[in-house]
Structures are given as C-alpha cells and as structure tokens.
Coordinates of C-alpha atoms in Angstrom, one line a residue:
M1 CA 127.0 94.0 115.7
N2 CA 130.1 92.0 115.0
I3 CA 132.4 94.1 112.2
Y4 CA 134.6 90.6 111.1
L5 CA 133.2 87.8 112.6
N6 CA 129.3 86.9 111.9
P7 CA 129.0 90.8 110.5
G8 CA 125.4 91.3 109.4
Y9 CA 123.8 92.3 106.3
E10 CA 123.8 96.2 105.6
N11 CA 126.4 96.3 102.9
F12 CA 124.2 93.7 101.0
R13 CA 121.0 95.6 102.0
R14 CA 122.8 99.2 100.9
A15 CA 123.6 97.4 97.9
L16 CA 120.3 96.5 96.9
S17 CA 118.5 99.8 97.8
A18 CA 120.5 101.9 94.8
E19 CA 119.1 103.1 91.5
I20 CA 120.5 99.8 90.0
Y21 CA 121.1 96.3 90.6
V22 CA 121.8 93.3 88.6
D23 CA 120.5 90.8 90.3
K24 CA 123.6 88.1 90.5
T25 CA 122.5 86.3 93.6
M26 CA 123.1 83.3 91.5
M27 CA 126.8 83.3 91.8
I28 CA 125.3 82.0 95.4
A29 CA 124.1 78.4 94.1
R30 CA 127.9 78.3 92.5
T31 CA 129.7 78.8 95.9
N32 CA 127.0 76.3 97.3
R33 CA 128.9 73.6 94.9
F34 CA 132.8 74.5 96.8
I35 CA 130.9 74.2 100.2
D36 CA 132.7 71.0 102.2
T37 CA 134.3 70.1 98.6
G38 CA 137.9 69.3 98.2
N39 CA 138.7 72.4 96.2
N40 CA 136.6 74.8 98.7
Y41 CA 139.3 76.9 99.1
V42 CA 138.7 79.2 95.9
C43 CA 140.5 82.6 94.9
V44 CA 138.7 85.1 92.0
S45 CA 140.9 87.8 91.0
R46 CA 139.3 90.5 88.1
P47 CA 140.4 94.3 87.1
R48 CA 138.8 96.9 90.2
R49 CA 135.4 98.0 90.3
F50 CA 134.3 94.5 88.8
G51 CA 131.9 93.8 91.9
K52 CA 134.2 92.5 93.9
T53 CA 133.5 93.9 97.0
I54 CA 128.9 93.2 96.7
T55 CA 129.8 89.7 95.8
N56 CA 131.7 90.2 98.9
N57 CA 129.2 91.8 101.3
M58 CA 126.7 89.2 99.3
L59 CA 128.1 86.1 100.5
S60 CA 128.3 87.5 103.6
A61 CA 125.2 87.9 103.7
Y62 CA 123.7 84.5 102.8
Y63 CA 126.4 82.6 105.1
S64 CA 126.8 85.2 107.9
K65 CA 125.2 83.7 111.5
G66 CA 125.1 87.0 112.5
C67 CA 121.6 87.8 110.4
D68 CA 118.5 86.8 109.0
A69 CA 118.2 86.9 105.3
R70 CA 115.7 85.5 104.2
E71 CA 113.3 88.8 103.7
L72 CA 116.3 90.2 101.5
F73 CA 116.7 87.7 99.4
A74 CA 113.2 86.6 98.6
P75 CA 112.8 89.0 95.6
F76 CA 115.7 87.8 93.6
K77 CA 116.5 84.7 91.6
I78 CA 118.2 82.4 94.1
A79 CA 115.1 82.1 96.3
S80 CA 114.0 80.1 93.7
D81 CA 117.2 77.9 94.2
P82 CA 116.5 74.4 95.3
G83 CA 119.5 75.0 97.8
F84 CA 118.5 78.4 98.6
T85 CA 117.9 77.5 102.6
G86 CA 119.8 74.5 102.7
K87 CA 123.0 77.1 103.7
L88 CA 121.1 80.9 104.6
N89 CA 122.8 82.0 107.4
R90 CA 123.9 79.0 108.8
F91 CA 127.9 79.1 109.0
N92 CA 130.1 81.8 110.8
V93 CA 131.5 83.8 108.4
I94 CA 134.8 86.2 109.2
Q95 CA 134.6 88.8 106.2
I96 CA 138.0 90.8 106.0
D97 CA 138.5 94.2 103.8
M98 CA 142.8 93.9 103.5
N99 CA 142.8 97.0 101.5
S100 CA 140.6 99.1 104.1
E101 CA 143.0 97.3 106.4
Y102 CA 145.7 98.5 105.0
Q103 CA 144.7 101.8 104.3
N104 CA 143.2 102.6 107.7
T105 CA 145.9 101.7 109.7
R106 CA 148.5 104.2 111.2
N107 CA 151.0 101.3 112.2
K108 CA 151.5 99.3 109.3
D109 CA 153.7 97.1 111.3
R110 CA 151.1 95.7 113.6
L111 CA 148.3 95.5 110.9
L112 CA 147.8 91.8 111.5
D113 CA 148.2 91.8 115.4
R114 CA 145.5 94.2 116.0
L115 CA 143.7 92.1 112.8
T116 CA 144.2 89.4 114.7
E117 CA 143.1 90.7 118.2
E118 CA 140.2 92.2 117.1
I119 CA 138.7 89.3 115.7
K120 CA 139.5 86.8 118.8
E121 CA 137.8 90.0 120.8
E122 CA 134.7 88.8 118.9
M123 CA 135.1 85.4 119.1
S124 CA 135.6 85.4 122.8
V125 CA 132.2 87.4 123.3
Q126 CA 130.2 85.1 121.0
F127 CA 131.9 81.3 122.1
P128 CA 132.3 82.1 126.1
Q129 CA 132.8 78.4 126.1
V130 CA 135.6 78.3 124.1
R131 CA 138.9 78.9 126.5
F132 CA 141.5 81.1 124.0
R133 CA 145.1 81.7 124.9
E134 CA 146.1 85.2 124.6
D135 CA 149.3 84.3 122.0
D136 CA 146.6 81.9 120.6
S137 CA 146.2 83.2 116.3
L138 CA 143.6 83.6 114.2
A139 CA 144.1 80.0 112.5
Q140 CA 144.5 78.4 116.4
S141 CA 141.5 80.2 117.4
I142 CA 139.0 79.3 114.5
L143 CA 140.4 75.8 115.7
R144 CA 139.8 75.9 119.4
I145 CA 136.2 77.0 118.4
Y146 CA 135.9 74.0 115.9
A147 CA 137.2 71.4 118.6
A148 CA 134.9 72.2 121.1
T149 CA 131.4 73.3 119.4
G150 CA 132.4 71.1 116.0
E151 CA 131.1 74.3 114.4
T152 CA 132.7 75.8 110.7
F153 CA 133.5 79.2 109.0
V154 CA 133.2 81.2 105.8
F155 CA 136.2 83.0 105.2
L156 CA 135.8 86.1 103.0
L157 CA 138.9 87.8 102.0
D158 CA 138.3 90.6 100.0
E159 CA 141.5 92.4 97.9
Y160 CA 143.7 89.2 99.0
D161 CA 146.2 90.6 96.9
V162 CA 147.4 94.3 98.3
L163 CA 150.2 94.2 100.5
V164 CA 151.1 92.7 96.8
R165 CA 150.3 94.9 94.9
E166 CA 151.5 98.0 97.4
Q167 CA 155.3 96.4 97.7
V168 CA 155.0 96.4 101.4
P169 CA 158.5 96.4 103.7
E170 CA 159.5 92.6 103.4
P171 CA 159.0 92.2 107.3
L172 CA 155.4 92.9 107.0
F173 CA 155.3 91.0 103.7
A174 CA 156.7 87.9 105.1
Q175 CA 153.8 88.0 108.2
Y176 CA 151.2 88.3 106.1
L177 CA 152.7 85.1 104.7
S178 CA 152.5 83.5 107.7
F179 CA 149.1 84.8 108.3
L180 CA 148.4 83.4 105.2
N181 CA 150.1 79.9 105.5
G182 CA 148.4 79.1 109.1
L183 CA 145.1 79.9 107.8
F184 CA 145.1 77.7 104.3
K185 CA 147.8 75.5 104.4
S186 CA 147.0 73.6 107.8
A187 CA 145.7 70.0 107.2
S188 CA 144.2 70.3 111.1
L189 CA 142.7 72.9 110.3
R190 CA 140.8 72.6 107.0
P191 CA 138.1 70.7 108.3
A192 CA 136.7 73.8 110.0
I193 CA 137.0 75.8 107.2
S194 CA 133.5 75.1 104.7
L195 CA 134.8 77.8 102.3
A196 CA 137.7 80.3 102.0
Y197 CA 136.4 82.8 99.0
L198 CA 139.4 85.3 98.7
T199 CA 139.1 88.2 96.6
G200 CA 142.1 90.3 94.8
I201 CA 143.2 91.9 91.2
M202 CA 146.2 90.1 90.6
P203 CA 145.7 85.9 90.9
V204 CA 148.1 84.1 93.3
V205 CA 151.4 85.2 93.4
R206 CA 153.5 82.7 92.0
D207 CA 156.9 83.3 93.3
K208 CA 156.4 84.1 96.8
V209 CA 152.9 82.8 98.2
Q210 CA 152.2 80.1 95.9
S211 CA 153.5 77.7 98.9
K212 CA 150.8 79.3 100.9
L213 CA 148.0 79.7 98.1
N214 CA 148.5 76.8 95.5
N215 CA 145.7 74.7 97.2
F216 CA 143.3 77.0 95.7
R217 CA 141.5 76.7 93.0
E218 CA 141.9 80.0 90.6
Y219 CA 139.4 81.6 88.4
T220 CA 140.6 84.5 86.9
I221 CA 139.6 87.7 84.3
L222 CA 141.5 85.0 81.5
N223 CA 139.3 81.8 82.5
A224 CA 136.7 81.9 85.2
G225 CA 135.7 78.9 84.4
P226 CA 132.3 78.2 85.9
L227 CA 131.8 82.1 87.5
A228 CA 132.3 83.3 84.0
D229 CA 128.7 85.2 84.1
F230 CA 129.8 86.8 87.4
V231 CA 132.8 88.6 86.2
G232 CA 131.0 91.5 85.5
F233 CA 127.4 92.4 83.6
T234 CA 126.8 90.4 81.0
G235 CA 125.7 91.1 77.3
E236 CA 122.4 89.9 78.3
E237 CA 122.0 92.1 81.1
V238 CA 123.3 95.5 79.6
R239 CA 120.8 94.8 76.8
A240 CA 117.8 95.0 79.7
L241 CA 119.5 97.7 81.1
C242 CA 119.4 99.7 77.6
R243 CA 115.8 99.1 77.2
E244 CA 114.6 99.8 80.4
R245 CA 116.1 103.0 80.3
G246 CA 115.8 103.7 76.3
R247 CA 119.8 103.9 76.0
D248 CA 121.0 102.7 72.7
F249 CA 122.6 99.1 73.5
E250 CA 125.2 99.0 70.3
E251 CA 126.6 102.3 71.5
C252 CA 127.0 101.2 74.9
R253 CA 128.8 97.7 73.6
R254 CA 131.4 99.2 72.0
W255 CA 132.2 102.0 75.1
Y256 CA 132.2 99.6 77.5
D257 CA 131.7 96.2 76.1
G258 CA 135.2 93.7 74.9
Y259 CA 136.0 91.6 77.4
R260 CA 135.0 87.8 76.5
Q261 CA 134.2 84.3 78.9
H262 CA 133.4 81.2 77.9
G263 CA 130.9 82.9 75.1
Y264 CA 129.9 85.9 77.7
E265 CA 130.2 89.1 76.5
I266 CA 131.1 90.8 79.8
Y267 CA 130.9 94.2 80.7
N268 CA 132.5 96.9 83.3
P269 CA 129.6 97.2 85.9
E270 CA 131.1 100.6 87.7
S271 CA 130.9 102.3 84.0
V272 CA 128.0 100.8 82.9
V273 CA 126.0 101.5 85.7
R274 CA 127.5 105.3 86.0
S275 CA 126.2 105.8 82.1
M276 CA 122.4 104.3 82.7
E277 CA 122.5 107.3 86.4
E278 CA 124.2 110.3 84.5
G279 CA 122.0 109.6 81.1
Y280 CA 125.6 109.6 78.8
Y281 CA 128.6 107.8 77.6
A282 CA 131.6 108.2 78.7
G283 CA 135.3 106.7 81.2
F284 CA 134.0 106.6 83.8
W285 CA 135.8 103.8 84.8
S286 CA 139.1 105.6 84.0
M287 CA 137.6 108.5 86.7
T288 CA 138.6 106.1 89.7
S289 CA 141.8 105.4 88.7
S290 CA 145.4 106.4 86.3
Y291 CA 146.5 105.7 83.0
A292 CA 149.5 106.2 84.9
V293 CA 149.9 102.1 85.1
I294 CA 150.1 101.7 81.4
A295 CA 152.5 104.6 80.6
D296 CA 154.4 103.3 84.0
L297 CA 154.3 99.6 82.0
I298 CA 154.8 100.5 78.9
R299 CA 158.2 102.8 79.4
K300 CA 159.9 99.2 80.6
N301 CA 159.9 98.3 76.9
F302 CA 161.3 94.9 76.4
K303 CA 162.0 94.3 72.8
G304 CA 158.7 94.1 70.8
T305 CA 156.9 95.9 72.8
K306 CA 156.3 99.2 71.2
D307 CA 155.6 97.0 67.8
D308 CA 152.7 95.8 69.4
V309 CA 151.5 98.4 71.3
V310 CA 151.3 100.2 68.1
R311 CA 149.2 97.6 66.7
M312 CA 146.5 97.6 69.1
L313 CA 146.0 101.1 69.1
S314 CA 145.5 100.6 65.8
G315 CA 142.6 97.8 66.7
E316 CA 144.6 95.1 65.8
N317 CA 144.8 91.7 68.3
V318 CA 148.3 90.4 69.4
D319 CA 150.0 88.0 70.5
V320 CA 150.7 87.3 74.2
N321 CA 151.8 84.2 76.4
V322 CA 149.9 84.7 79.5
T323 CA 151.9 81.5 81.5
S324 CA 155.2 83.5 82.4
F325 CA 153.8 86.3 84.8
M326 CA 154.9 85.7 88.4
N327 CA 151.9 87.9 89.3
T328 CA 153.6 90.6 91.2
M329 CA 154.4 94.4 90.4
D330 CA 158.5 93.8 90.4
S331 CA 159.0 90.6 88.5
F332 CA 158.6 91.7 85.0
A333 CA 161.0 90.4 82.1
T334 CA 159.2 90.5 78.8
K335 CA 156.8 92.1 77.3
D336 CA 154.5 89.5 78.0
D337 CA 154.4 90.2 81.3
L338 CA 153.6 93.1 81.1
F339 CA 150.3 92.3 78.9
T340 CA 148.9 89.8 81.2
C341 CA 149.7 92.4 84.0
L342 CA 148.0 94.7 82.0
L343 CA 144.9 91.9 81.1
H344 CA 144.3 91.3 84.8
V345 CA 144.0 94.9 85.7
G346 CA 141.3 95.2 83.0
Y347 CA 142.9 97.6 80.2
L348 CA 143.4 94.9 78.0
A349 CA 141.6 92.3 76.7
Y350 CA 142.0 88.3 76.5
N351 CA 141.3 86.0 73.5
E352 CA 141.3 82.5 74.9
E353 CA 140.4 80.7 71.6
D354 CA 143.6 82.4 69.8
G355 CA 145.9 83.6 72.8
T356 CA 145.9 87.1 71.9
C357 CA 145.0 90.1 73.2
R358 CA 143.6 93.6 72.1
I359 CA 142.4 97.3 73.7
P360 CA 138.8 96.1 74.3
N361 CA 136.3 98.9 73.9
R362 CA 136.6 102.6 73.7
E363 CA 136.9 104.0 77.3
V364 CA 139.9 101.9 77.8
R365 CA 141.4 103.3 74.5
Q366 CA 140.7 106.4 75.6
E367 CA 143.0 105.6 78.4
W368 CA 145.9 104.4 76.3
F369 CA 145.7 107.3 74.1
N370 CA 146.6 109.4 77.6
A371 CA 149.2 106.7 78.6
V372 CA 151.1 107.2 75.1
A373 CA 150.7 111.3 75.2
A374 CA 153.2 111.1 78.7
V375 CA 155.5 108.5 77.6
E376 CA 158.5 110.4 75.6
D377 CA 159.3 107.2 73.2
Y378 CA 155.6 107.3 71.6
A379 CA 155.9 111.2 70.8
I380 CA 155.2 110.2 67.1
T381 CA 151.9 107.9 68.4
D382 CA 150.5 110.3 69.7
E383 CA 151.0 113.0 67.1
I384 CA 149.6 110.5 64.7
I385 CA 146.4 109.6 67.2
R386 CA 145.5 113.2 67.5
A387 CA 145.7 114.1 63.9
S388 CA 143.6 111.5 63.0
K389 CA 140.8 113.3 63.5
D390 CA 141.6 115.6 61.0
L391 CA 142.7 113.0 58.8
L392 CA 139.2 111.5 59.2
Q393 CA 138.0 114.8 57.7
E394 CA 140.0 115.4 54.7
T395 CA 139.5 111.6 53.6
L396 CA 135.7 113.1 53.7
R397 CA 135.9 116.5 51.9
G398 CA 138.1 114.5 49.4
N399 CA 141.7 115.7 50.1
E400 CA 144.0 113.0 48.1
E401 CA 147.4 114.9 49.4
A402 CA 146.1 115.0 52.3
V403 CA 145.9 110.9 52.9
A404 CA 148.6 110.1 51.7
R405 CA 150.9 112.2 53.5
A406 CA 149.4 110.8 56.1
L407 CA 150.6 107.4 55.4
D408 CA 153.5 108.6 54.5
V409 CA 154.3 109.3 58.3
S410 CA 152.2 106.5 59.6
H411 CA 153.7 103.9 57.3
I412 CA 157.0 105.4 58.8
H413 CA 155.8 104.8 62.2
V414 CA 154.6 101.0 62.8
T415 CA 157.3 99.8 60.5
S416 CA 160.0 100.7 63.1
N417 CA 161.3 96.7 63.3
R418 CA 159.8 95.3 60.8
S419 CA 159.6 95.2 56.8
Y420 CA 158.6 98.4 55.8
N421 CA 157.3 96.5 52.8
N422 CA 155.5 93.8 53.9
E423 CA 151.5 94.6 53.5
D424 CA 150.1 94.1 57.1
A425 CA 152.7 96.6 57.8
L426 CA 150.5 98.8 55.4
Q427 CA 147.4 97.5 56.6
S428 CA 148.3 98.4 60.3
A429 CA 149.7 101.9 58.5
I430 CA 145.8 102.4 57.6
Y431 CA 145.0 101.3 61.1
L432 CA 146.6 104.4 63.5
A433 CA 146.3 106.8 60.8
Y434 CA 142.4 106.6 61.2
I435 CA 142.3 105.4 64.6
Y436 CA 139.6 108.5 65.3
A437 CA 137.6 106.5 62.3
L438 CA 136.8 103.7 65.3
N439 CA 134.7 106.4 67.7
R440 CA 132.5 106.5 64.8
Y441 CA 132.7 103.7 62.4
T442 CA 133.2 99.6 62.8
V443 CA 136.1 98.9 61.0
I444 CA 135.9 95.7 58.3
R445 CA 139.1 94.2 57.8
E446 CA 139.1 92.3 54.2
M447 CA 135.0 92.3 54.3
T448 CA 134.2 89.5 51.8
S449 CA 132.0 92.2 49.3
G450 CA 131.0 91.6 45.4
K451 CA 133.7 89.2 43.8
G452 CA 136.7 89.4 46.4
F453 CA 137.6 90.9 49.9
A454 CA 137.8 94.6 50.6
D455 CA 140.8 95.5 52.1
V456 CA 139.2 97.5 54.9
I457 CA 135.3 98.9 55.1
F458 CA 134.4 101.4 57.1
I459 CA 130.2 101.6 58.7
P460 CA 129.4 104.5 60.6
Y461 CA 127.1 104.2 63.3
A462 CA 125.1 107.0 62.4
A463 CA 123.1 108.5 59.8
G464 CA 124.9 111.5 58.0
A465 CA 128.5 110.0 57.5
P466 CA 129.2 107.9 54.3
A467 CA 130.2 104.7 54.6
M468 CA 134.6 103.6 53.1
V469 CA 135.1 101.3 51.0
I470 CA 139.4 101.1 50.7
E471 CA 141.3 99.2 48.5
L472 CA 145.6 99.1 49.0
K473 CA 147.6 98.3 46.0
R474 CA 151.5 98.4 45.7
N475 CA 153.3 99.3 42.7
A476 CA 150.6 100.2 40.9
C477 CA 148.3 103.4 40.9
A478 CA 145.8 104.7 42.7
E479 CA 143.4 104.7 39.9
S480 CA 143.9 101.2 39.9
A481 CA 142.7 100.6 43.4
I482 CA 139.5 102.4 42.5
D483 CA 139.2 100.2 38.9
Q484 CA 139.1 97.0 41.1
I485 CA 136.5 98.7 43.6
R486 CA 134.5 99.3 41.0
R487 CA 135.1 95.9 38.8
K488 CA 135.0 94.1 41.8
Q489 CA 132.0 95.7 43.6
Y490 CA 133.2 95.9 46.9
F491 CA 130.3 98.1 47.8
D492 CA 127.8 94.9 47.6
S493 CA 128.0 94.1 51.2
L494 CA 126.6 97.4 51.8
S495 CA 123.7 97.3 50.0
H496 CA 121.8 97.6 52.8
Y497 CA 123.7 100.8 54.1
Q498 CA 121.5 103.7 53.3
G499 CA 124.0 106.6 52.5
D500 CA 126.7 107.8 50.3
L501 CA 129.8 105.9 49.9
L502 CA 133.2 106.8 49.5
F503 CA 135.9 104.9 47.5
V504 CA 139.4 105.4 48.6
G505 CA 142.4 103.9 46.6
I506 CA 145.7 104.3 48.1
N507 CA 148.3 102.8 46.2
Y508 CA 152.4 102.3 48.1
D509 CA 155.4 102.6 46.1
E510 CA 158.0 100.9 47.6
K511 CA 160.8 101.9 46.1
E512 CA 160.0 105.5 46.7
K513 CA 158.3 105.1 50.0
T514 CA 155.5 106.9 49.0
H515 CA 151.5 106.5 48.8
S516 CA 149.1 107.9 46.9
C517 CA 145.9 108.5 46.9
R518 CA 142.4 109.0 44.8
I519 CA 138.8 109.2 46.8
E520 CA 136.0 109.1 44.8
R521 CA 132.2 109.4 45.7
F522 CA 129.5 107.2 44.7
V523 CA 126.2 108.3 45.7
K524 CA 123.3 105.6 45.9
Q525 CA 120.3 106.0 43.6

C-alpha cells in the first residue's frame, strides 16, 4: 500500500469506527463541483481540531484509485447523491500531511527533496511505462504521467501552512515556495490536476506566498462560503447528539458555540465529541494547546488593544478590520492584525454582518482568563476577574457596599483610555465586574421590558438563583434607580420566569467618581 500516491481508506475507516462520527460526507458533493473547473484550486483554513485532517482522509478515500470505497460510504449521506458514483475512486490522489512531514524529518534542509523522492518512487512502481529523470521535480513527474497516460491527479495537502507558522529558516522557506510554485502556478501542469485541496490554520500568506497561491479560491473561518456547514459541527448536528446522549443542549451551546457562518451555528468538533464521550462539559479543546498564543499577542499592546480586550472579556463585541493582516506570524502592525490572527486560530469569533469580533464561548473565555493572568499589563483585569465570583455572591446576599466598591475599581480600569463619564464605560464596568456571572446567567443588555429598556438583566440558567434587573443612574441616587425599575415594570419581561428577582440600582457620581448601590429582593407570588 502506498503512503502518498493513491493511499487506501484505512485512516478514514478508523474515523468512522470511532464512538461518535457526525456524517460530513456531503462535503464530497461540494468538492465534486470544483473538479476540472476553472476554480479547482481550493484553500480551506480553519482552527486546529476543527476536522481538517478527517476531511482530507475522507476525500482521499473517495477519490483515490488505491481503494474501492463504495461499501465504506454506502451507509452515509453521500451515497444517495446523484453524482456519488461518477467520481468515486477515479483519480490518482497525492495526499501529503505537511505537519507530519515537517515534525518527523530529522534533516529539515532535505524535507522537500526527501518527500519528492518518496513520491517519485511510488510513481515509478505504479506507472512503470513512464520514464522519469532523476532530477525531475514532483511537478515534472506529474506532467510526465499526464503526457503519457492522460490520467489526472487530485492533490490533497494538509497543514500546508506549517512552514509559515513555524517560521522556518529562509532557505527552507524559499525551497517551499519553489515547491508550491512548480505545482500550482504552472499553466502546462494545470490540466493534469483535477483538484488541488489545501488546508491550514492560516489563509494564504499574502506577503510571501501571494504570488504562489493567488490562484486559489479561499474559504476561511471568516467566510467559508459554500463550505460553511462543514467548518465544524452545526447547531442541528450538536442538538441531535445531545438528544441521543441525553445531554443539555443549551449548556453545550454555552460551552462550545459562538462561531457563525452564513446562518449556521458552528461548534468546535473536538470539544463536542469529547464532552459527549466523557459525559461532562469542560475546556477540552484548550487541553490540546496553550493560551500562550493569546498571551504572546496581547503583550504587543498596539494602540487600543487593551481597551478592546477588556471590553471583549466583559462580553462585548469590538470592531475589527480583517483586511490588513498579512497571514503570517511575524507581520503584526495593529491591534486589528492581532485580532484577525486570533480569529483564524479560533480564540475569537467574527460577525461578518457588522465587522466585529468577540470571545465565542465559555471554553474559550477561560483561555482568555488564563492569558490575562500571565500578562503583567493586565494585572488589574485579572484581579477583577478573580473577584467577580465573590462579587456575584455578595450581590445575591444583598451586600450593597461590596457592589459599590467593586464598581469603583472596575470603572477606573475600563476607562483607562476612554471618557470616564461615558455611559458606555459605566456599562462596561458592570459587565467586567460581573464577568463570572456569564457562567451562570444569560446577560441581556438594554432589554425591552415593561414601559422602557432595562439596562441589564441577568437570567439564571438553572433554578435556585434569582434573576437580576440592574438599572444605572448618573448623578442621582441608587434609590431612584430602584424606583424606576418598579415604575416602568422592567420585571414584566420576566413574567414566565418562576424564581425570585433582585432589583439592583446603581448610581455613579461623576464629581466624586464613586458608585452607590441599593438591592431589593422581589418575591414572586
């Protein structure tokens, strides 16, 4: 059995035999549309552990002449597609995992030469009628096969960007550029390639590889286009898994949802599968990597970075320009570049509609907490985060002085570079001070309620904790905030909520730069 040229389907068969497999085989119907067309060079980027390798193994099992996969795919959705048999095991597949090649090659300088030699050796066995020259490149070898037999290739290159992310020595990087250029920028070779499917964490590198891969159609975590429902698990797929396993879908959503693609809720496959198998919710994805990526980037602290990080930690969205990033790990010029990089690696999520980013879910939020704790510039932020659990408990106990003191600290912190008396700053101070509450409450801002808009409403996930209605005032008194909650009946929107309520009135004195608080418990009859 070959390793690179026309491999079998064993890797995909093992994926199918796992305890949990979500049927993503209709991805094949999408890639079939690219075959032998003008846009048959495709680069798909998404964060680690989002299913890139499984997809590559699936495509290899389907296209490769090295196996008969009809029965393997028979139980799955693609088998009912009208185009299923037309391209099944009809192509010469070259499948390369660049991360594996890089990590397992001792002499990195000979990485590409050794890889070419291995593939050419397999070619000489499979195509004995073709005469290869010793100094032929991989591209030249493919062209000789095509010229002699008319047979075309499907090229599957997984983790194509590893030599970019690892920031390898310049000579090796130059060799890699030449390797890519020979394969994908040759007009004479293009008819021999029916499909080139590249995957990576980062999109096409714009400053160094742009001239090599600018003929690829890109589908990224920012915009996956027709591949959107194959980026990760969709909401419906996760809902079905929760139903089968008797798990709480809403809790699963809070932990692992948060990414959006063309109307789809996108979940991290690694985390969902581990959670279903282990029977509890935790940061499974984070166990496979390190928060150091976040910490290293926010240490750069370009203008506005810290303010926006604090806002995102508080649950807010911030504006981001995703067009300037050069897709390398050493070309950061602005906070937008930092945030765009964090979008691609999965530590932020993107709203294409309004051009904003956010921390997507509870699992990833914990990684941000870990990163903030490791960066000296965020020491006060870390203290507020650590104190937020106690603050929630003090609020539930009715400790008005503790709430006022906590907001004094939080308000100063969130307005380091913004107007202290800005209403948005006061709300941000609330969100940051109560950040722990995001683990137990749904937080709704400016919710239409009664005869107006309640500033902040906290609705608990589970029974036992009271809902909270928070009203903010400036240069008035906390009692007037409580009175407004009653007069405008902000609690009407919680008529279906069965538990008790807390009314929390907060006043900010602009002159003294201090807060006062009143808390009242409302027992529903």
